CSV table of N, CA and C in Angstrom, one decimal:
chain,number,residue,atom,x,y,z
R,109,UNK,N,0.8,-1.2,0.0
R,109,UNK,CA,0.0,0.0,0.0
R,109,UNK,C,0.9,1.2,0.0
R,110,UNK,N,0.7,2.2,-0.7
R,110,UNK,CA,0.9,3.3,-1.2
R,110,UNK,C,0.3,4.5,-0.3
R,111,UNK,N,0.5,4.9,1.0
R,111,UNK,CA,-0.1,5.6,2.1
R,111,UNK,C,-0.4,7.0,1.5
R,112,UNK,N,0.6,7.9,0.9
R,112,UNK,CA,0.7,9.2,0.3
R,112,UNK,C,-0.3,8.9,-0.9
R,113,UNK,N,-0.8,8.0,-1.7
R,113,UNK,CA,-1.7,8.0,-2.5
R,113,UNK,C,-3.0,7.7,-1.9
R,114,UNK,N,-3.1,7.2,-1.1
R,114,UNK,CA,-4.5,6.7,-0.7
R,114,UNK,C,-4.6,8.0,0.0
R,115,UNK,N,-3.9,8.6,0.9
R,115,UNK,CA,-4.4,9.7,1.5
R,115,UNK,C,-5.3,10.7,0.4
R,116,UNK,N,-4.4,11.5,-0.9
R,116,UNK,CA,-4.2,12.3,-1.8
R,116,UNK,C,-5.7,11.9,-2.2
R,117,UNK,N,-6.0,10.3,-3.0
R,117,UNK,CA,-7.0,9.8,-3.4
R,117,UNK,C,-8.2,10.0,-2.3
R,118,UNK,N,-7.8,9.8,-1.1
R,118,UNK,CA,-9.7,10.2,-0.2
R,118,UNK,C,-9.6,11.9,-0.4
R,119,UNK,N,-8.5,12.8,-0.5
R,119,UNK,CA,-8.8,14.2,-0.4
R,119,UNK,C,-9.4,14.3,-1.4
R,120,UNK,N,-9.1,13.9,-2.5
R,120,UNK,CA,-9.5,14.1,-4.0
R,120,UNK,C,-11.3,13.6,-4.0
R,121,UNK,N,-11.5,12.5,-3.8
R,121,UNK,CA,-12.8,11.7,-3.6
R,121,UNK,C,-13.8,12.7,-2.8
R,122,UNK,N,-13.4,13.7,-2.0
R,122,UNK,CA,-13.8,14.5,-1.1
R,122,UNK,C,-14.2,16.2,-1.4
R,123,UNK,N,-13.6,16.1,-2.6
R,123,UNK,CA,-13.6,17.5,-3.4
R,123,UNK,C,-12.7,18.4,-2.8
R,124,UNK,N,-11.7,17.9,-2.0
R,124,UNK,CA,-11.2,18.9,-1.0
R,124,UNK,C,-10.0,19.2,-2.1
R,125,UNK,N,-9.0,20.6,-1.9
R,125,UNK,CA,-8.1,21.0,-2.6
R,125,UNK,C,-6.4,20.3,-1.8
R,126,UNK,N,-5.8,20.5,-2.6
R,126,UNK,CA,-4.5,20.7,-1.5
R,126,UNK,C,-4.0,21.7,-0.9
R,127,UNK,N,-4.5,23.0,-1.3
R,127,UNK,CA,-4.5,24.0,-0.3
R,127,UNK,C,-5.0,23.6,1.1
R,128,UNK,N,-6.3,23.2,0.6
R,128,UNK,CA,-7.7,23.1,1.8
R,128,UNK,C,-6.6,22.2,3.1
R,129,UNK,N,-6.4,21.2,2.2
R,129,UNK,CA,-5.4,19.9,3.3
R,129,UNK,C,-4.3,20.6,3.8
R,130,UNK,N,-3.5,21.1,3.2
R,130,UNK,CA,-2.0,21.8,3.7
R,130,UNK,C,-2.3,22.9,5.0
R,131,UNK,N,-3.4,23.7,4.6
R,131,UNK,CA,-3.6,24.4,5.7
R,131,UNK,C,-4.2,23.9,7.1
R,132,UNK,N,-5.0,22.4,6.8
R,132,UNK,CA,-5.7,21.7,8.1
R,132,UNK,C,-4.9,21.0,8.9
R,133,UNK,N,-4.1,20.8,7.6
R,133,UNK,CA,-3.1,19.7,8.3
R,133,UNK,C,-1.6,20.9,8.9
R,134,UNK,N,-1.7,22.0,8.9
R,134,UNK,CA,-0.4,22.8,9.1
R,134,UNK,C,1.1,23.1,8.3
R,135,UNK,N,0.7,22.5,6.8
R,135,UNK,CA,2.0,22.6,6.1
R,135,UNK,C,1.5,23.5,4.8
R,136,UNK,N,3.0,23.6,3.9
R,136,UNK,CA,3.1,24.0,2.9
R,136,UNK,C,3.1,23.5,1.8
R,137,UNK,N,2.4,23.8,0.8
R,137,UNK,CA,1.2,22.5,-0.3
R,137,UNK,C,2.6,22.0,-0.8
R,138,UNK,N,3.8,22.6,-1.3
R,138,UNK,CA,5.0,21.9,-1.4
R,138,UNK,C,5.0,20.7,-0.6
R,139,UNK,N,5.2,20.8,0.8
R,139,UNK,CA,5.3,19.6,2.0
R,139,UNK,C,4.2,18.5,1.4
R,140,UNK,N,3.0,19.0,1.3
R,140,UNK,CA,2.1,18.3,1.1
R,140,UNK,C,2.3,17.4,0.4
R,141,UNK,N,2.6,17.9,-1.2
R,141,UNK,CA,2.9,17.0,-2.5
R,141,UNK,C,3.7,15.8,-1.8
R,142,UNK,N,5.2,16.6,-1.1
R,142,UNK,CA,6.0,15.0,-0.8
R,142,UNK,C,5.3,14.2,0.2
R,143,UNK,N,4.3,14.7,1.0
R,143,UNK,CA,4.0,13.6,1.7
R,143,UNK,C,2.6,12.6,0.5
R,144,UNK,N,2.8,13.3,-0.5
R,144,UNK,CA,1.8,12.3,-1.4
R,144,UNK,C,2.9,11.3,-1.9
R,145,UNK,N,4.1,11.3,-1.7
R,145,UNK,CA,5.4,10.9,-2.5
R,145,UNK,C,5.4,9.2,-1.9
R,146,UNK,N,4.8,10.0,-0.9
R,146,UNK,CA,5.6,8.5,0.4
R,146,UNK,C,4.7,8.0,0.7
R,147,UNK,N,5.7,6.2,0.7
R,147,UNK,CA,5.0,5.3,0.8
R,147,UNK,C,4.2,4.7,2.0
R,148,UNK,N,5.4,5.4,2.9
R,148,UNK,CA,4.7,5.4,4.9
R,148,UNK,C,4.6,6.4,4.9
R,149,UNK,N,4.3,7.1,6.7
R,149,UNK,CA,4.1,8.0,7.2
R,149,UNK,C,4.1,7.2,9.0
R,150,UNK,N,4.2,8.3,9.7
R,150,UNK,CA,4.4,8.1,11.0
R,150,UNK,C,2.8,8.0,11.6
R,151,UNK,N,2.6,7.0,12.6
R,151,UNK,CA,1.0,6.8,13.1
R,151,UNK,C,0.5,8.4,13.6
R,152,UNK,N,1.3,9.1,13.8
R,152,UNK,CA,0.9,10.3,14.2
R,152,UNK,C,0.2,11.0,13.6
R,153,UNK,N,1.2,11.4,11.7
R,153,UNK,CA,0.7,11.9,11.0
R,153,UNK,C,-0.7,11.3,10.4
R,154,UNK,N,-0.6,9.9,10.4
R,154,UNK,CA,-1.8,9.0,10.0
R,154,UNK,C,-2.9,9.7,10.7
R,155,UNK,N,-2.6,9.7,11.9
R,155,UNK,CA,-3.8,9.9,12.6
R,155,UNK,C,-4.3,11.4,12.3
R,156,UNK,N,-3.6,12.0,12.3
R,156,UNK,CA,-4.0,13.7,11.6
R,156,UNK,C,-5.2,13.9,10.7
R,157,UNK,N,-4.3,12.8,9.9
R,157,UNK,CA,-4.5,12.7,8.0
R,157,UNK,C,-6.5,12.2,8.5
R,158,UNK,N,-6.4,11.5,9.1
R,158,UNK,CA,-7.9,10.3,9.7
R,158,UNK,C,-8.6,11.7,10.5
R,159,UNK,N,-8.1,12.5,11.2
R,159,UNK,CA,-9.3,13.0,11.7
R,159,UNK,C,-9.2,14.2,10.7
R,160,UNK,N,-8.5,15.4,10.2
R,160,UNK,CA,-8.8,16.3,8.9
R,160,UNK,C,-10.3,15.8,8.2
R,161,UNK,N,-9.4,14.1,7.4
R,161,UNK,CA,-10.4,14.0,6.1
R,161,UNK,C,-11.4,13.2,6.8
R,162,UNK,N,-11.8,12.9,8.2
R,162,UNK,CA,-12.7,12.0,8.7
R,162,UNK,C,-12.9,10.4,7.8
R,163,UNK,N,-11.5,10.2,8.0
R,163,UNK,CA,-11.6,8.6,7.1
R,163,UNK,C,-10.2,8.1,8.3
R,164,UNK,N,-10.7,6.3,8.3
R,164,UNK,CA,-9.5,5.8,9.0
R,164,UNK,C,-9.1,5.2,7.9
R,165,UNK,N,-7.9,6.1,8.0
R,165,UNK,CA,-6.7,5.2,7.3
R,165,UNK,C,-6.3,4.1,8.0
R,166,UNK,N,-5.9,4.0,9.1
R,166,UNK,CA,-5.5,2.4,9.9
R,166,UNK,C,-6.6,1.1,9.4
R,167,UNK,N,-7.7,1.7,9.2
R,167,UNK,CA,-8.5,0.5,8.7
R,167,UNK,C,-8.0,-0.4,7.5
R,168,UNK,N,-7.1,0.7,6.8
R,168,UNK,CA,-6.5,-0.4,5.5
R,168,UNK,C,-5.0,-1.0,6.3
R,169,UNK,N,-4.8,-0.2,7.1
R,169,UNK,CA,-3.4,-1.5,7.6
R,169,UNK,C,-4.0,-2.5,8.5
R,170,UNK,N,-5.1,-2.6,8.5
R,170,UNK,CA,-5.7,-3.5,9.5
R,170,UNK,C,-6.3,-4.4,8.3
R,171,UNK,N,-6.5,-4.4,7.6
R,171,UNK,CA,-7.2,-5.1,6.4
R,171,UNK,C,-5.3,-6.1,6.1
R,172,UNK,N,-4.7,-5.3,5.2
R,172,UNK,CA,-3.5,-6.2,5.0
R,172,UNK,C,-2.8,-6.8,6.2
R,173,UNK,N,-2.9,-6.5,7.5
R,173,UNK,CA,-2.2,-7.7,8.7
R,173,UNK,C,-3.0,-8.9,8.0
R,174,UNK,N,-4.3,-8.5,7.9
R,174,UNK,CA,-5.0,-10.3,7.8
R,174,UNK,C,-4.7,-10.3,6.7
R,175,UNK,N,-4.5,-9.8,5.8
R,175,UNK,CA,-4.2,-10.8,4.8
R,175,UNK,C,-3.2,-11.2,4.6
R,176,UNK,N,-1.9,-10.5,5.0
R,176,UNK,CA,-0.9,-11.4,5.1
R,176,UNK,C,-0.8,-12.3,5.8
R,177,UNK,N,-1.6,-12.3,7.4
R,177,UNK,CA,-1.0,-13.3,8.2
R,177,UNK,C,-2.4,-14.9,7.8
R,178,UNK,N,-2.9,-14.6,6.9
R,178,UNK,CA,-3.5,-15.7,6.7
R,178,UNK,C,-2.8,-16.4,5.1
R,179,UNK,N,-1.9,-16.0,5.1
R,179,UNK,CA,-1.2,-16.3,3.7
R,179,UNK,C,0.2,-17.4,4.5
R,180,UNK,N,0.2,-18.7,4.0
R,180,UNK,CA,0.9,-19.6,4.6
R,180,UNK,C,2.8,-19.4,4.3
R,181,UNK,N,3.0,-19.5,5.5
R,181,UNK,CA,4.5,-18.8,5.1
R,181,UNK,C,5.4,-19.3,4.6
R,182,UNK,N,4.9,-20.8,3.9
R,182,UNK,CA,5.7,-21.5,3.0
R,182,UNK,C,5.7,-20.4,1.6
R,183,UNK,N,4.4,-19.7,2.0
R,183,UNK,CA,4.2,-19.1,0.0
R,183,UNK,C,5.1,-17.6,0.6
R,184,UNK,N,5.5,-17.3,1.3
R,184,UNK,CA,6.0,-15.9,1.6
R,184,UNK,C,6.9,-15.8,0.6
């Protein structure tokens, strides 16, 4: 999972701008773009990102634990 795209993608889905985000979230729409860059982010910022756009993003790292840990680790 691609964290800086799924964020970008619910802002987008939302009609919101990157201005609108840069300023809720406290940065400069520059900052912003590279945090669309990246692949992680710190649970902190996650959590930011989850109350701003009122979406949990942890719900998708909670989706991939199970699916990898139901994936037999001969196939890993």
């Amino acid at each position: 999972m691609h964290i800086g795209s799924v964020i970008r993608q619910q802002m987008e889905e939302q009609g919101r701008s990157v201005s609108w985000l840069s300023r809720e979230y406290g940065c400069s729409r520059v900052n912003m773009y590279k945090i669309f860059e990246k692949q992680s982010i710190d649970t902190q910022s996650l959590l930011r990102f989850s109350v701003i756009l009122h979406y949990d993003f942890f719900l998708l790292y909670q989706e991939e634990l199970r699916q990898r840990l139901l994936i037999p680790k001969a196939q890993e």
